[in-house]
XYZ file of C-alpha atoms in Angstrom:
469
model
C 16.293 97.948 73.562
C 14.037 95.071 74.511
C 13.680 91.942 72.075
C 10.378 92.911 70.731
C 11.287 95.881 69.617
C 14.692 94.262 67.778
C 12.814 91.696 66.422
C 10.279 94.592 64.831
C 13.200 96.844 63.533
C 14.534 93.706 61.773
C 11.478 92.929 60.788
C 11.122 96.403 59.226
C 14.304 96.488 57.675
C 14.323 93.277 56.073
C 10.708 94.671 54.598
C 11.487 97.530 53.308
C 14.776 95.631 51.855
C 12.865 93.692 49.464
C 10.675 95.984 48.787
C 13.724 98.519 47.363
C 14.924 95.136 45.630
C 11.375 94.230 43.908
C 11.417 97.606 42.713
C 14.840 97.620 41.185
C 14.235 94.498 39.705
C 15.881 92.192 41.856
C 15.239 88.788 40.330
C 14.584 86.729 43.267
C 12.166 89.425 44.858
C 9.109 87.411 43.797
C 10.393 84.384 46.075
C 11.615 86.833 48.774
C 9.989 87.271 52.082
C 10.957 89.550 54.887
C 12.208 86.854 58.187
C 9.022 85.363 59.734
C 8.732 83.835 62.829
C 5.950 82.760 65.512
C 5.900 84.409 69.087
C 6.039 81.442 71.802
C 4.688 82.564 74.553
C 6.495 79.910 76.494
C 10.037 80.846 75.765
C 9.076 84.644 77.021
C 8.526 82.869 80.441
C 10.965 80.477 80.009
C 13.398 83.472 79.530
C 12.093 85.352 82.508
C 12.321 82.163 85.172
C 16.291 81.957 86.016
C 17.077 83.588 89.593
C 20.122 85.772 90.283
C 19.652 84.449 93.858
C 19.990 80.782 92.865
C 22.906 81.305 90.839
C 24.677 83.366 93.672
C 23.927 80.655 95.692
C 25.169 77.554 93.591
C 28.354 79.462 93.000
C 28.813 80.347 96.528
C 28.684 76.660 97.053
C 30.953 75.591 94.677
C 33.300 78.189 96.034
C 33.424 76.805 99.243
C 34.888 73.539 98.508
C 38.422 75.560 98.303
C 39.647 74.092 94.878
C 37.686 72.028 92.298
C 40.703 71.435 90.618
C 40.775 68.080 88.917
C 43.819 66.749 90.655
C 42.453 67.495 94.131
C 40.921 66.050 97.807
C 38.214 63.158 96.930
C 37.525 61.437 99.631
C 36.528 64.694 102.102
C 32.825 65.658 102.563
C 33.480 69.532 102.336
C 36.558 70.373 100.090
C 38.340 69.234 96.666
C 36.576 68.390 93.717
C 35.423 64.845 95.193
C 33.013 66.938 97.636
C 31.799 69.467 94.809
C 30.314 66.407 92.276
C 28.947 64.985 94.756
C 26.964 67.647 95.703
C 26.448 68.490 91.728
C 24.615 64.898 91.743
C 22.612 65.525 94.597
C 21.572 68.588 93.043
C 20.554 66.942 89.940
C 18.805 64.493 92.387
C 16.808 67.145 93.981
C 15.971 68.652 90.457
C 14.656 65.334 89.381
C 12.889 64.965 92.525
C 10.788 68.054 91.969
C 9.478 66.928 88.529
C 8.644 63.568 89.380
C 12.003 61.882 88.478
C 12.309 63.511 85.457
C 15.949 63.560 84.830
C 18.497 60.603 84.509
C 21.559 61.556 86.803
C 24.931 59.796 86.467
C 28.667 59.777 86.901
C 30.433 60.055 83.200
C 33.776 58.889 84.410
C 37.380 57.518 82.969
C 40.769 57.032 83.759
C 43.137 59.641 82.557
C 47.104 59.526 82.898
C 50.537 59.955 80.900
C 49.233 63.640 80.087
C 51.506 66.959 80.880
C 48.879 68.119 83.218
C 47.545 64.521 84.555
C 50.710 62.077 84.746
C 49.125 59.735 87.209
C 46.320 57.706 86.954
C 43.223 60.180 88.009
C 39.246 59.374 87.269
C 38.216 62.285 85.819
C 34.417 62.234 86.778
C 31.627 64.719 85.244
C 28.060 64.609 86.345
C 25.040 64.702 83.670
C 21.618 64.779 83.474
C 18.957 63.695 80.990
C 15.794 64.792 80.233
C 14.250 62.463 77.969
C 12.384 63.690 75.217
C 8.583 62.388 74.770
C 8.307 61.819 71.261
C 11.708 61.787 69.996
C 14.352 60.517 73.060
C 17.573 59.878 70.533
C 17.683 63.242 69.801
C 19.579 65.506 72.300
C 20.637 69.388 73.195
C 23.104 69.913 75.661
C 24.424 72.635 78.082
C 27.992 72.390 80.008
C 29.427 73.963 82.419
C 33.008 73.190 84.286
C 33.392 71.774 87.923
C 37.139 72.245 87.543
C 39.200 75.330 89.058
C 42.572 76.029 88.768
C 45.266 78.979 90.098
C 48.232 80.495 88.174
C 50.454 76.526 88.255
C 48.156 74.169 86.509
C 49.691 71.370 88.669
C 48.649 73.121 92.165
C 46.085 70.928 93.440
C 46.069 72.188 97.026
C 45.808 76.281 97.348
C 42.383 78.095 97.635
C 41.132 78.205 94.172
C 37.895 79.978 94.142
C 37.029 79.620 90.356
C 33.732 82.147 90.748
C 33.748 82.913 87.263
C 35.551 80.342 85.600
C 34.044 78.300 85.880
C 30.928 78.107 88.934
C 29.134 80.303 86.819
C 28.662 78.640 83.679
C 27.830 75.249 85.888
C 25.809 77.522 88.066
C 23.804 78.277 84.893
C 23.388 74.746 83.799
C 21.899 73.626 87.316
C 19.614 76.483 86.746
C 18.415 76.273 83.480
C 17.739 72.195 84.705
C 15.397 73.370 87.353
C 13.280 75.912 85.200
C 13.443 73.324 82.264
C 12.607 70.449 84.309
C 9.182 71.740 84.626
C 7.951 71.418 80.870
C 7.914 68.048 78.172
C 9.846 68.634 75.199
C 10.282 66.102 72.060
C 13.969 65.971 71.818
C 16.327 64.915 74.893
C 18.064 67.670 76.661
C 21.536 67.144 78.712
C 22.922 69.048 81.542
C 25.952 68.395 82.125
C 28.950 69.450 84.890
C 32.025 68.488 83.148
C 35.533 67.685 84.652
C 39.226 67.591 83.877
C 38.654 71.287 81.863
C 41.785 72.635 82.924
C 43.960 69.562 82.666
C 42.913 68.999 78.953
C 39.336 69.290 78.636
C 39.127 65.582 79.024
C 35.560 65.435 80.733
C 34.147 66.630 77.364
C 36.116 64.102 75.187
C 34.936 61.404 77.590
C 31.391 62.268 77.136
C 31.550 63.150 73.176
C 33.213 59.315 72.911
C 29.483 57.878 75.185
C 27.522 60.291 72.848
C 29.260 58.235 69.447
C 29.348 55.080 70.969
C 25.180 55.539 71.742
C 24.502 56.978 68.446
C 23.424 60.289 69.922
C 22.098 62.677 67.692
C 23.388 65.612 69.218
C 22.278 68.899 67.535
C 24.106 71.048 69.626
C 26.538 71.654 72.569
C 26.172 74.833 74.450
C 29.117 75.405 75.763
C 28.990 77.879 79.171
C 32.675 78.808 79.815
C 32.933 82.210 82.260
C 29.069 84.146 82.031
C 29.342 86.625 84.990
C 32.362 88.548 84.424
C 31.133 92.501 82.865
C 34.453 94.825 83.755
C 36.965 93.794 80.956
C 40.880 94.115 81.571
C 40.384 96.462 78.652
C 38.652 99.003 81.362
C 34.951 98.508 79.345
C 32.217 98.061 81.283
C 29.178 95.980 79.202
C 26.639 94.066 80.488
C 24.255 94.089 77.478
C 26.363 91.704 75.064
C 27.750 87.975 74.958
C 30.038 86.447 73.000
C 29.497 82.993 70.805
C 32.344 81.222 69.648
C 31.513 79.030 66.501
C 33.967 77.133 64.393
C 33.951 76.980 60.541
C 34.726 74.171 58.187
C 34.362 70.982 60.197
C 36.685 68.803 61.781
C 36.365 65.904 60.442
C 35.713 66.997 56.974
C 37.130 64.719 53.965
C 39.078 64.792 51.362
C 35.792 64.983 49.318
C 34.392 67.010 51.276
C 36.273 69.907 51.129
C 36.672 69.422 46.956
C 32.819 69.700 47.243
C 32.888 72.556 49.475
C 35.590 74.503 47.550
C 33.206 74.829 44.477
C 29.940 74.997 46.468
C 30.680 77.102 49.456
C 29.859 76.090 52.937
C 32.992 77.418 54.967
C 30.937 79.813 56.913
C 27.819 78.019 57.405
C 29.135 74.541 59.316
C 26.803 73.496 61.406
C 28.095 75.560 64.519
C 27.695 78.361 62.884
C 23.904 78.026 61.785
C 23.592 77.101 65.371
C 25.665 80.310 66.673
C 22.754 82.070 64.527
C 20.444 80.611 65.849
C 21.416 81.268 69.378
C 21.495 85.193 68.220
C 17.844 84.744 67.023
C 17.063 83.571 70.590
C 18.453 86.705 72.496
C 17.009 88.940 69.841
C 13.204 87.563 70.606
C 13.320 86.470 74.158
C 16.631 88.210 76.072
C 15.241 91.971 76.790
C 18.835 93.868 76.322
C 20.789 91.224 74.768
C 23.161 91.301 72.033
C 24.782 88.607 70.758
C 28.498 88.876 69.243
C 28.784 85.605 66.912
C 32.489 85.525 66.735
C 33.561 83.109 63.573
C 36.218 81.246 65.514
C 36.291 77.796 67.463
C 37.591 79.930 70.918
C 39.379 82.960 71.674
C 42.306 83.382 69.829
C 44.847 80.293 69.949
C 42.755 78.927 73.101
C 40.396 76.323 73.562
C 37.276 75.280 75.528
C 35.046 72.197 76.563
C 32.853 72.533 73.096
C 35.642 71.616 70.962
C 36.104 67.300 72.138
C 32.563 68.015 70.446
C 33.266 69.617 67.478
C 36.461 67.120 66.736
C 33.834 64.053 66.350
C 31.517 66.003 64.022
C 28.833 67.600 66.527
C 28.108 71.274 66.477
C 28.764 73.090 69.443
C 29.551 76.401 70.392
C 30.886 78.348 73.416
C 28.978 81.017 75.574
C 30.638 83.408 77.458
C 31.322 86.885 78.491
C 32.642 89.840 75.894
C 34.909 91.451 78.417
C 37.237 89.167 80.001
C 39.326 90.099 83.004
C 42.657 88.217 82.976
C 43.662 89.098 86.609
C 40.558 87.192 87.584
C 41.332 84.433 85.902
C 44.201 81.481 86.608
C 45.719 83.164 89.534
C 47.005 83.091 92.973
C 44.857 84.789 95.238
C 46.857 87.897 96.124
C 46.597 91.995 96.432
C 49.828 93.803 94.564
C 50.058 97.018 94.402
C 46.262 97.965 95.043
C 45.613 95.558 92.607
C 43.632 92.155 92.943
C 44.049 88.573 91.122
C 42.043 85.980 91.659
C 38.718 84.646 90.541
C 36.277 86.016 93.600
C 32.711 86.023 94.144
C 32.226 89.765 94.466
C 33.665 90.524 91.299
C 30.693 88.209 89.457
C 27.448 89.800 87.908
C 24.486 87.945 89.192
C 22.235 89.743 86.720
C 24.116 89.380 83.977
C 24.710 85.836 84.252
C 20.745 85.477 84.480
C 20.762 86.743 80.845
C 23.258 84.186 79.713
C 21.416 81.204 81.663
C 18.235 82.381 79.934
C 19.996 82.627 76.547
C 20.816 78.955 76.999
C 17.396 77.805 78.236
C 15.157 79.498 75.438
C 17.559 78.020 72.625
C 17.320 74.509 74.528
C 13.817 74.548 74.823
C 13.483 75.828 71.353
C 15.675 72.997 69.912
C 13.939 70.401 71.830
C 10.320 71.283 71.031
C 11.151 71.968 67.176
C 11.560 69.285 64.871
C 14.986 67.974 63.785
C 16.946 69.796 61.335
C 16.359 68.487 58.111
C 18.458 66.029 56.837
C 19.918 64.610 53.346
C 19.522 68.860 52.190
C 20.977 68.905 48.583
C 21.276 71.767 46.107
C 21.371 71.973 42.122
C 21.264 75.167 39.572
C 24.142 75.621 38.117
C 24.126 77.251 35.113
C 20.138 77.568 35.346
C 17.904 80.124 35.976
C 16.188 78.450 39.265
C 17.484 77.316 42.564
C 16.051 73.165 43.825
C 16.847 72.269 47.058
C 15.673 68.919 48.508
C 15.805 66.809 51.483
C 14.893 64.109 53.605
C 11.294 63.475 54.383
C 10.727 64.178 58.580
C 11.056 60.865 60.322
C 8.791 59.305 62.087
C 9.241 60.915 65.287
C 8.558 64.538 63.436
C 6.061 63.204 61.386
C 3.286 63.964 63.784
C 4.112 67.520 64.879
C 5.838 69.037 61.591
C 4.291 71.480 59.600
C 6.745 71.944 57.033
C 9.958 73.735 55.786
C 11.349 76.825 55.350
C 13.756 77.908 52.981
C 16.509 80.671 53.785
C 18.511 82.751 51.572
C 21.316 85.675 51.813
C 23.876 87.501 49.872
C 27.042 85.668 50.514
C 28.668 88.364 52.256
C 25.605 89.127 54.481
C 26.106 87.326 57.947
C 22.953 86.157 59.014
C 19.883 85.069 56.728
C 18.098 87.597 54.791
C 14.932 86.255 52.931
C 12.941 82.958 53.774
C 10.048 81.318 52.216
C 7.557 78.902 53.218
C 7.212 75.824 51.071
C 4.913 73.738 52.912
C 5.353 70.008 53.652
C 7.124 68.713 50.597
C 11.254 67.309 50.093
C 11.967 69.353 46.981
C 10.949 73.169 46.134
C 12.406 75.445 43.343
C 12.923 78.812 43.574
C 12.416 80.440 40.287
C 14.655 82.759 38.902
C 16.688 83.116 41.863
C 20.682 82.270 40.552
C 22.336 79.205 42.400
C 25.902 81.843 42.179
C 24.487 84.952 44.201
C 23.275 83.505 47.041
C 23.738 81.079 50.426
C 20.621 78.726 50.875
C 19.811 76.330 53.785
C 16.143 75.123 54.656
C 14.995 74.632 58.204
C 12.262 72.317 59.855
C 8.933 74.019 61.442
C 6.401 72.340 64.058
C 2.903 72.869 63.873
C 3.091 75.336 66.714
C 5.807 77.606 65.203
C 8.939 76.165 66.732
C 11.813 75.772 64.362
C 15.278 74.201 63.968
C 18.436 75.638 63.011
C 18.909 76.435 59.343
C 20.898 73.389 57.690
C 23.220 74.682 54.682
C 23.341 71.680 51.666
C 25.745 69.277 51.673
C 28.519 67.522 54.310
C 29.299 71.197 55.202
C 26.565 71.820 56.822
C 24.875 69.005 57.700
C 23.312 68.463 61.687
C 23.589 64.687 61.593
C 26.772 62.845 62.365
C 28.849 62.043 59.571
């Protein structure tokens, strides 16, 4: 099913929803409207641009350098991890080059040692780009990918570790959705980013979430590409129409306070990864022609972790991308054939095509982040024990003020998963929804440009706040 027609059967259904509502009554049914959004043209061909023969090629390369694992060769021009970010930074370089300098390239770098998996002193060094916005540079998006590979003993740094899937796909896919992005101006910053020392601890993310604090980032969202060519599951399915995103719950580095608040209020599924999980499935039902996206209300895969979560622990949302059907023998092991049967993580076993729908996924909600405004801020909620719902916010700063053409208020049955009725409020901080109970329903509001592009929904409160508390 293509994402037009989705988007129209939703569209249909949420219609005909409030329409069975208004006619039983249903006291909020006057406020109600069925999901609205604004075609972009843009994102359609933004969606359509990645190239199964780039990202063969990019993870062909990274192949090639034998093992990327973190501990390995630096100093030689063709193998080791040394050789593959270098080339990484040339490839930014020639990126950049193509849109007139466009992107900021740079070595995020640290010492790491006294660890189970790094006991000696090693400079774990990750390679990111920026792409300044025009209007509003502190605010940023970001896409990862890993450089690191690995085989079935974490502390091998020397035998052939191909790391196809996990992980020179999901960098593959962040070169890739640089060049196509490269080519337009957004408002907000976006980040590409080819992160190190995954493996070993995920210590290339924590280095970079600690320069994102220290710089007073406002980072709305870390798109976390972790294995997106793999469609033959160990499980013997065979899928190559759905994706996974991983999205934690209450945050991190909630308080005390905080979670009294949120105990009365709600707010434990709508943190701000999860409004941006949401979002993400909102992309890839417009945009992604035979794309469904499985929001899966956990930081990782069960009792695991990935390079999103350094992220998440300082208070950013951030989610992980991947494949639905993993194959373990492709992953973490010693190249070998047993018994007609093959481990290791090979080229031939990743889907080119596929992965092009993942890489697009990421570029559409990118784009989409960085030409919308900012998600509101300061969003607060009163009605208790009244008949009308007031939520409020933040005016837009200044760096909105120019392009925003308002807000738009969500709302949904607190069972429901995803957002059910919105309305349009117009430019204003405060609107009231009469007669629609505080105690039956979720809220959040979301920011809208003058063109139609529009953030993530922000739920009231420290729960689901964007900014960085």
């Amino acid at each position: 099913m293509k994402a037009n027609e989705k988007s129209l059967i939703q569209r249909v259904v949420l219609a005909t929803t409030g329409a069975l509502l208004l006619g039983s009554g249903f006291a909020g049914a006057a406020n109600a409207q069925a999901i609205s959004y604004k075609d972009q043209s843009k994102l359609h061909d933004i969606a359509a641009a990645p190239s199964a023969e780039n990202l063969r090629r990019d993870v062909q390369t990274l192949v090639d350098f034998g093992t990327r694992h973190t501990l390995s060769e630096t100093e030689s021009d063709t193998q080791g991890i040394g050789a593959a970010r270098r080339w990484i930074y040339e490839e930014f370089q020639r990126i950049s080059a193509a849109c007139g300098g466009c992107l900021e390239v740079y070595y995020s770098s640290d010492i790491v040692e006294g660890t189970p998996r790094i006991p000696d002193p090693v400079d774990v060094v990750s390679v990111v780009a920026i792409q300044r916005g025009k209007t509003d540079p502190g605010r940023y998006v970001l896409m990862s990918g890993d450089i690191d590979s690995r085989v079935t003993d974490i502390m091998d740094y020397t035998s052939e570790s191909p790391g196809a899937n996990d992980n020179a796909s999901g960098l593959a896919g962040t070169l890739e959705a640089a060049r196509i992005l490269s080519q337009y101006e957004f408002n907000g910053s976006i980040v590409y980013a080819a992160l190190a020392g995954e493996e070993q601890g995920l210590f290339g993310g924590e280095i970079l979430a600690r320069q994102a604090v220290e710089e007073g980032w406002r980072l709305h969202a870390v798109l976390n590409n972790d294995m997106i060519g793999n469609i033959a599951g160990i499980n013997g399915v065979i899928d190559n129409t759905t994706a996974r995103v991983f999205a934690e719950g209450t945050r991190m580095n909630e308080t005390e306070a905080d979670a009294r608040r949120r105990r009365f209020t709600g707010g434990e599924v709508d943190s701000p990864s999860r409004n941006l999980a949401r979002y993400i499935s909102w992309m890839a039902d417009r945009y992604i022609p035979n794309l469904d996206v499985m929001v899966v209300y956990r930081l990782d895969r069960f009792g695991r972790g990935g390079h999103h979560r350094p992220f998440n622990d300082v208070g950013f949302p951030g989610v992980r991308i991947m494949e639905t059907n993993e194959h373990y023998d492709r992953q973490h092991q010693d190249l070998r054939n047993e018994d007609g049967r093959h481990y290791g993580d090979t080229i031939e076993y990743v889907d080119f095509d596929y992965a092009v729908k993942l890489t697009a996924l990421n570029a559409v909600t990118l784009a989409s982040m960085a030409w919308a405004p900012a998600p509101p801020s300061d969003v607060e909620i009163r009605g208790a024990v009244q008949p009308h719902t007031t939520l409020s916010w933040a005016p837009a700063s200044e760096h909105d003020a120019e392009t925003i053409a308002g807000y738009r208020i969500y709302w949904r049955y607190t069972d429901a998963p995803n957002w059910q009725f919105s309305r349009d409020v117009g430019n204003v901080t405060e609107f009231t929804l009469r007669n629609v109970v505080i105690d039956n329903y979720f809220f959040g509001v979301a920011s809208v440009s003058k063109d139609g592009f529009e953030s993530p929904v922000v739920f009231p409160g420290a729960a689901g706040t964007f900014d960085l508390r």
